[in-house]
Coordinates of C-alpha atoms in Angstrom, one line a residue:
M1 CA 32.4 52.1 41.8
K2 CA 28.7 51.1 41.6
F3 CA 27.9 52.7 38.2
D4 CA 30.2 53.4 35.1
V5 CA 31.3 56.8 34.1
A6 CA 28.1 57.9 31.5
N7 CA 25.9 56.7 34.5
R8 CA 26.5 57.8 37.8
L9 CA 24.6 58.9 39.8
I10 CA 24.8 63.0 40.7
W11 CA 23.1 65.2 42.9
L12 CA 20.7 67.6 41.6
K13 CA 18.6 69.7 43.8
G14 CA 19.1 68.0 47.1
Q15 CA 17.5 64.9 44.8
L16 CA 20.4 62.0 43.5
L17 CA 19.6 61.8 39.8
N18 CA 21.5 59.0 37.0
V19 CA 23.6 62.4 35.2
N20 CA 21.7 61.5 32.0
D21 CA 18.3 62.0 34.2
A22 CA 19.9 65.2 35.6
K23 CA 18.0 68.4 34.0
I24 CA 18.2 71.6 33.5
N25 CA 16.8 74.9 32.4
V26 CA 18.5 75.9 28.8
L27 CA 17.7 79.2 29.6
S28 CA 19.1 79.6 32.1
P29 CA 22.1 82.0 32.7
T30 CA 24.0 79.3 33.9
S31 CA 23.3 77.8 30.4
Q32 CA 23.5 80.8 28.5
F33 CA 26.7 83.1 30.5
G34 CA 27.7 80.7 32.8
L35 CA 26.7 82.2 35.5
N36 CA 27.7 80.2 38.5
V37 CA 30.1 79.3 41.2
F38 CA 32.4 75.3 41.9
E39 CA 34.4 73.9 43.7
G40 CA 36.5 70.8 42.2
I41 CA 37.7 68.9 45.5
P42 CA 40.0 65.8 45.5
C43 CA 39.3 63.2 47.3
Y44 CA 41.4 60.4 48.5
W45 CA 41.0 57.1 48.8
N46 CA 43.0 55.2 51.7
E47 CA 43.2 51.5 50.9
A48 CA 44.9 50.6 54.2
K49 CA 42.4 52.4 56.6
K50 CA 39.7 51.5 54.4
Q51 CA 38.9 55.1 53.7
L52 CA 38.1 57.6 51.9
F53 CA 39.6 61.5 52.4
A54 CA 37.5 64.7 51.2
F55 CA 40.6 67.1 51.1
R56 CA 40.7 70.7 53.0
L57 CA 37.0 70.0 52.4
D58 CA 36.3 73.4 54.9
D59 CA 39.0 75.5 52.9
H60 CA 36.6 74.6 49.6
Y61 CA 33.7 75.8 51.2
N62 CA 34.8 78.5 52.5
R63 CA 36.1 79.8 49.0
L64 CA 32.6 78.9 47.5
M65 CA 30.7 81.2 49.8
K66 CA 33.8 83.6 48.9
S67 CA 32.7 83.0 44.9
A68 CA 29.2 83.3 45.4
R69 CA 29.2 86.5 47.8
L70 CA 31.7 88.7 45.1
L71 CA 29.9 87.1 42.2
Q72 CA 27.0 88.7 43.8
I73 CA 24.6 85.4 44.1
D74 CA 22.6 84.2 47.1
C75 CA 23.9 81.0 49.0
P76 CA 21.5 78.8 50.0
Y77 CA 23.3 76.5 51.1
T78 CA 24.9 76.1 55.2
K79 CA 28.1 74.6 55.2
E80 CA 26.9 71.6 56.8
E81 CA 24.3 71.0 53.9
L82 CA 27.2 71.6 51.8
K83 CA 29.4 68.5 52.8
K84 CA 26.2 66.0 53.2
A85 CA 25.3 66.7 49.5
L86 CA 29.1 66.3 48.4
Y87 CA 28.8 62.6 50.6
D88 CA 25.6 61.2 49.7
V89 CA 26.5 61.7 47.1
V90 CA 29.6 59.8 46.9
K91 CA 28.9 57.1 48.9
A92 CA 25.3 56.6 46.8
N93 CA 28.2 55.7 43.9
E94 CA 29.9 53.4 46.5
Y95 CA 33.7 55.0 45.6
Y96 CA 36.6 53.6 46.8
E97 CA 39.6 54.9 44.3
N98 CA 40.6 58.8 44.0
I99 CA 37.8 61.0 42.9
S100 CA 37.5 64.3 42.1
V101 CA 34.0 66.0 42.9
R102 CA 32.7 69.0 41.2
Q103 CA 30.6 71.3 43.8
T104 CA 28.1 74.0 41.5
L105 CA 26.1 77.0 42.6
F106 CA 24.3 77.7 39.4
V107 CA 21.6 80.5 38.6
D108 CA 18.6 79.2 37.3
G109 CA 15.2 80.0 35.7
F110 CA 14.3 82.0 33.3
G111 CA 17.1 85.3 34.0
S112 CA 19.9 87.3 32.6
W113 CA 23.2 88.0 33.1
G114 CA 22.3 89.8 36.3
S115 CA 20.5 87.8 38.0
E116 CA 20.7 86.5 41.6
G117 CA 18.8 83.8 41.8
P118 CA 17.3 81.2 41.7
V119 CA 20.0 79.2 42.3
Q120 CA 20.9 76.0 43.0
M121 CA 23.5 72.6 43.2
F122 CA 25.1 70.5 41.8
V123 CA 27.7 67.4 43.5
A124 CA 29.3 65.6 40.7
P125 CA 31.5 62.9 41.6
I126 CA 34.2 61.2 39.3
P127 CA 37.7 59.0 38.9
K128 CA 40.2 61.0 38.7
G129 CA 41.8 58.8 36.1
K130 CA 38.1 59.6 34.3
M131 CA 39.1 63.4 34.6
S132 CA 40.8 65.3 31.2
K133 CA 44.8 64.2 29.9
E134 CA 46.5 67.0 30.9
Y135 CA 45.6 66.3 34.8
N136 CA 47.0 63.2 34.4
K137 CA 50.3 63.0 32.5
V138 CA 53.6 62.5 34.3
G139 CA 55.5 65.8 33.1
L140 CA 54.0 69.0 30.8
N141 CA 55.5 70.5 27.9
C142 CA 54.3 74.0 28.4
C143 CA 54.0 77.2 26.1
I144 CA 53.8 80.9 27.2
T145 CA 50.3 81.1 25.8
S146 CA 50.0 85.0 23.6
W147 CA 46.5 85.3 26.2
R148 CA 46.9 88.2 28.4
R149 CA 45.3 85.9 32.1
I150 CA 42.6 88.1 33.1
S151 CA 43.4 91.0 36.0
E152 CA 40.7 92.1 38.8
T153 CA 40.3 95.5 36.7
T154 CA 38.0 92.7 34.3
L155 CA 37.0 90.0 35.2
S156 CA 38.4 89.1 38.6
P157 CA 40.6 85.7 39.1
R158 CA 39.7 85.6 41.9
I159 CA 36.4 84.7 41.8
K160 CA 36.1 81.2 40.6
C161 CA 33.3 81.1 38.4
G162 CA 32.8 79.4 35.3
A163 CA 32.7 82.1 33.3
N164 CA 36.0 83.1 34.1
Y165 CA 37.6 79.9 33.0
I166 CA 36.9 80.9 28.9
N167 CA 40.3 82.8 29.5
S168 CA 42.1 79.3 30.5
R169 CA 39.9 78.1 27.2
M170 CA 41.3 79.9 24.7
G171 CA 45.1 79.5 26.2
Q172 CA 44.7 76.3 26.1
R173 CA 43.4 75.6 22.9
E174 CA 46.6 77.7 21.2
A175 CA 48.7 75.2 23.2
L176 CA 46.8 72.0 22.1
R177 CA 46.9 73.7 18.3
N178 CA 50.5 74.2 19.2
G179 CA 51.6 71.1 19.6
Y180 CA 52.2 71.3 23.1
D181 CA 50.4 69.7 26.7
T182 CA 49.2 73.1 28.7
C183 CA 50.0 76.8 28.5
I184 CA 51.4 79.7 31.5
F185 CA 49.4 82.9 31.3
L186 CA 50.8 86.6 31.4
N187 CA 49.3 89.1 33.2
E188 CA 49.0 92.4 32.0
A189 CA 52.0 93.2 33.8
G190 CA 53.9 90.7 31.7
K191 CA 54.3 89.1 34.4
V192 CA 54.1 85.0 34.4
A193 CA 50.4 84.5 36.6
E194 CA 49.3 80.5 36.2
G195 CA 48.0 77.9 34.3
P196 CA 45.0 77.6 32.6
G197 CA 43.5 76.4 35.9
S198 CA 46.6 75.1 38.0
C199 CA 49.1 77.6 40.3
L200 CA 53.2 78.2 38.8
F201 CA 56.0 77.2 41.1
M202 CA 59.2 77.6 40.3
V203 CA 63.3 76.6 41.8
K204 CA 66.3 78.8 41.9
N205 CA 69.0 78.2 44.3
G206 CA 67.4 75.8 46.0
V207 CA 64.3 79.2 47.4
L208 CA 60.9 77.9 45.4
V209 CA 59.6 80.9 44.0
T210 CA 55.2 81.7 43.2
P211 CA 53.9 84.6 41.8
M212 CA 51.8 86.9 44.4
L213 CA 48.0 86.3 44.7
T214 CA 48.4 89.7 43.3
D215 CA 49.7 89.1 40.0
S216 CA 45.9 87.7 38.3
V217 CA 46.4 84.0 40.2
L218 CA 43.2 82.5 42.2
E219 CA 43.7 81.9 45.8
S220 CA 44.6 78.6 45.7
I221 CA 43.8 76.0 48.1
T222 CA 46.6 73.3 46.8
R223 CA 49.1 76.8 46.6
D224 CA 48.5 77.4 50.0
T225 CA 49.2 73.6 50.4
V226 CA 52.5 73.6 48.7
I227 CA 54.0 76.8 50.4
K228 CA 52.7 74.9 53.8
I229 CA 54.2 71.9 53.4
A230 CA 57.6 73.7 51.8
R231 CA 57.7 75.7 54.9
K232 CA 56.8 73.3 57.8
V233 CA 57.7 70.5 56.4
L234 CA 60.8 70.7 54.3
K235 CA 61.6 73.9 55.4
I236 CA 62.4 75.2 53.2
E237 CA 62.5 78.9 51.9
V238 CA 59.3 80.2 49.7
V239 CA 59.0 83.4 48.0
E240 CA 56.5 85.2 47.1
R241 CA 56.7 87.3 43.8
S242 CA 56.2 88.4 40.3
I243 CA 58.3 86.3 37.4
D244 CA 59.6 87.1 34.5
R245 CA 59.2 85.4 31.7
T246 CA 62.2 84.5 30.7
E247 CA 63.0 83.2 34.5
L248 CA 61.1 80.2 33.5
Y249 CA 63.3 79.5 30.7
A250 CA 66.5 79.1 33.0
C251 CA 64.7 77.8 36.3
D252 CA 65.8 74.9 38.3
E253 CA 62.8 72.9 38.2
A254 CA 59.3 74.1 37.4
F255 CA 55.2 72.8 38.0
L256 CA 52.1 73.3 37.8
C257 CA 49.5 72.8 41.0
G258 CA 46.1 72.1 41.6
S259 CA 42.7 70.3 42.6
A260 CA 42.6 68.1 40.0
M261 CA 46.8 69.0 38.5
E262 CA 48.1 67.6 42.0
V263 CA 51.6 68.8 41.5
T264 CA 52.6 67.9 37.6
P265 CA 56.0 68.9 36.6
V266 CA 56.6 71.8 34.0
I267 CA 59.7 69.6 32.0
S268 CA 59.7 71.9 29.4
V269 CA 58.7 75.8 28.5
D270 CA 58.6 77.1 24.8
R271 CA 60.9 74.0 24.4
Y272 CA 63.3 75.0 26.9
E273 CA 64.3 72.2 28.4
I274 CA 63.7 72.1 32.6
A275 CA 65.5 69.6 35.2
N276 CA 66.7 67.7 32.1
G277 CA 62.9 67.0 30.5
K278 CA 62.6 65.1 34.3
A279 CA 60.3 66.0 37.6
G280 CA 62.7 67.9 39.5
E281 CA 64.0 66.2 43.2
L282 CA 62.1 69.1 45.2
T283 CA 59.0 68.6 42.6
E284 CA 58.8 64.7 43.7
K285 CA 59.4 65.7 47.6
I286 CA 56.3 67.8 47.1
H287 CA 54.5 65.5 45.3
S288 CA 54.7 62.4 47.8
L289 CA 53.9 65.0 50.9
Y290 CA 51.0 66.6 49.3
L291 CA 49.1 62.5 49.2
Q292 CA 50.5 61.7 51.5
I293 CA 49.0 64.2 53.4
A294 CA 45.9 63.6 51.5
C295 CA 45.2 59.8 52.2
G296 CA 45.6 60.8 56.4
E297 CA 48.8 59.7 56.5
N298 CA 50.0 62.3 58.1
S299 CA 49.0 63.6 61.4
N300 CA 50.4 66.8 61.5
F301 CA 47.5 67.4 59.1
K302 CA 44.4 65.8 60.2
D303 CA 42.2 68.7 60.4
W304 CA 42.6 68.7 56.7
V305 CA 40.8 65.6 55.9
S306 CA 37.4 65.1 56.1
P307 CA 36.5 61.3 56.6
V308 CA 33.3 60.2 54.0
Y309 CA 33.1 57.5 54.7

């Protein structure tokens, strides 16, 4: 790492700048209304290979473009230009460690919440150890938040946009006020949806269970990764179905997963202890395989990793 976090370089509007010199218009729609779409892209350092691998880069960019289309904002960049911006800023910072890269398309200028453009982009990498506390915990004490997850009839969770995360904030702040690490949302039907910025899985009688994509959850790349690891590598049954709140209280294991969260055990829900308050065996296996694959150590998933250097 060439620069400390407070002075790292970010990519903004085609330039590499000290983060403190990166400015946007305070009256822009992204500033006032959260009018942006983004990806958090995990990159893993492989010490043996002296290489940094970006994980499922094409899938992240496909989702970014889909989010932009659904939010009806212009995307002026090709996929190759998106990749080059990420590679350039990571190399300029000389990162040789695990990092997360926030790549955001935002509406600049003097428009309103109804504007389609002009669209600009920033790319901001950060070491994983410098991220929020909930992303660096070994086990999570969760609560079921009183706030309901946004739905397709309000503001689609399928769109990964900045404004959606105010819903996540409300649940997370409630959890922290009440002494929990994070929360789990229910959807409008009262079924389990997801965590704030993370998807949920539970283990019940050896079966891995997760809410359906139509249960008010993000079309998560990590969720898809976990399902494929479970089915193709571990050869275990995965069921996508609606989950009742009390099923979590009685499940054998549970975990939250996401690009920032990776695979983090849920050790209690509403003070109901899960897996004796420890990481479950299957949870640990999935996390270990996830890291192995993301670090470029599994040739069966080599298409999922892109070398940066």
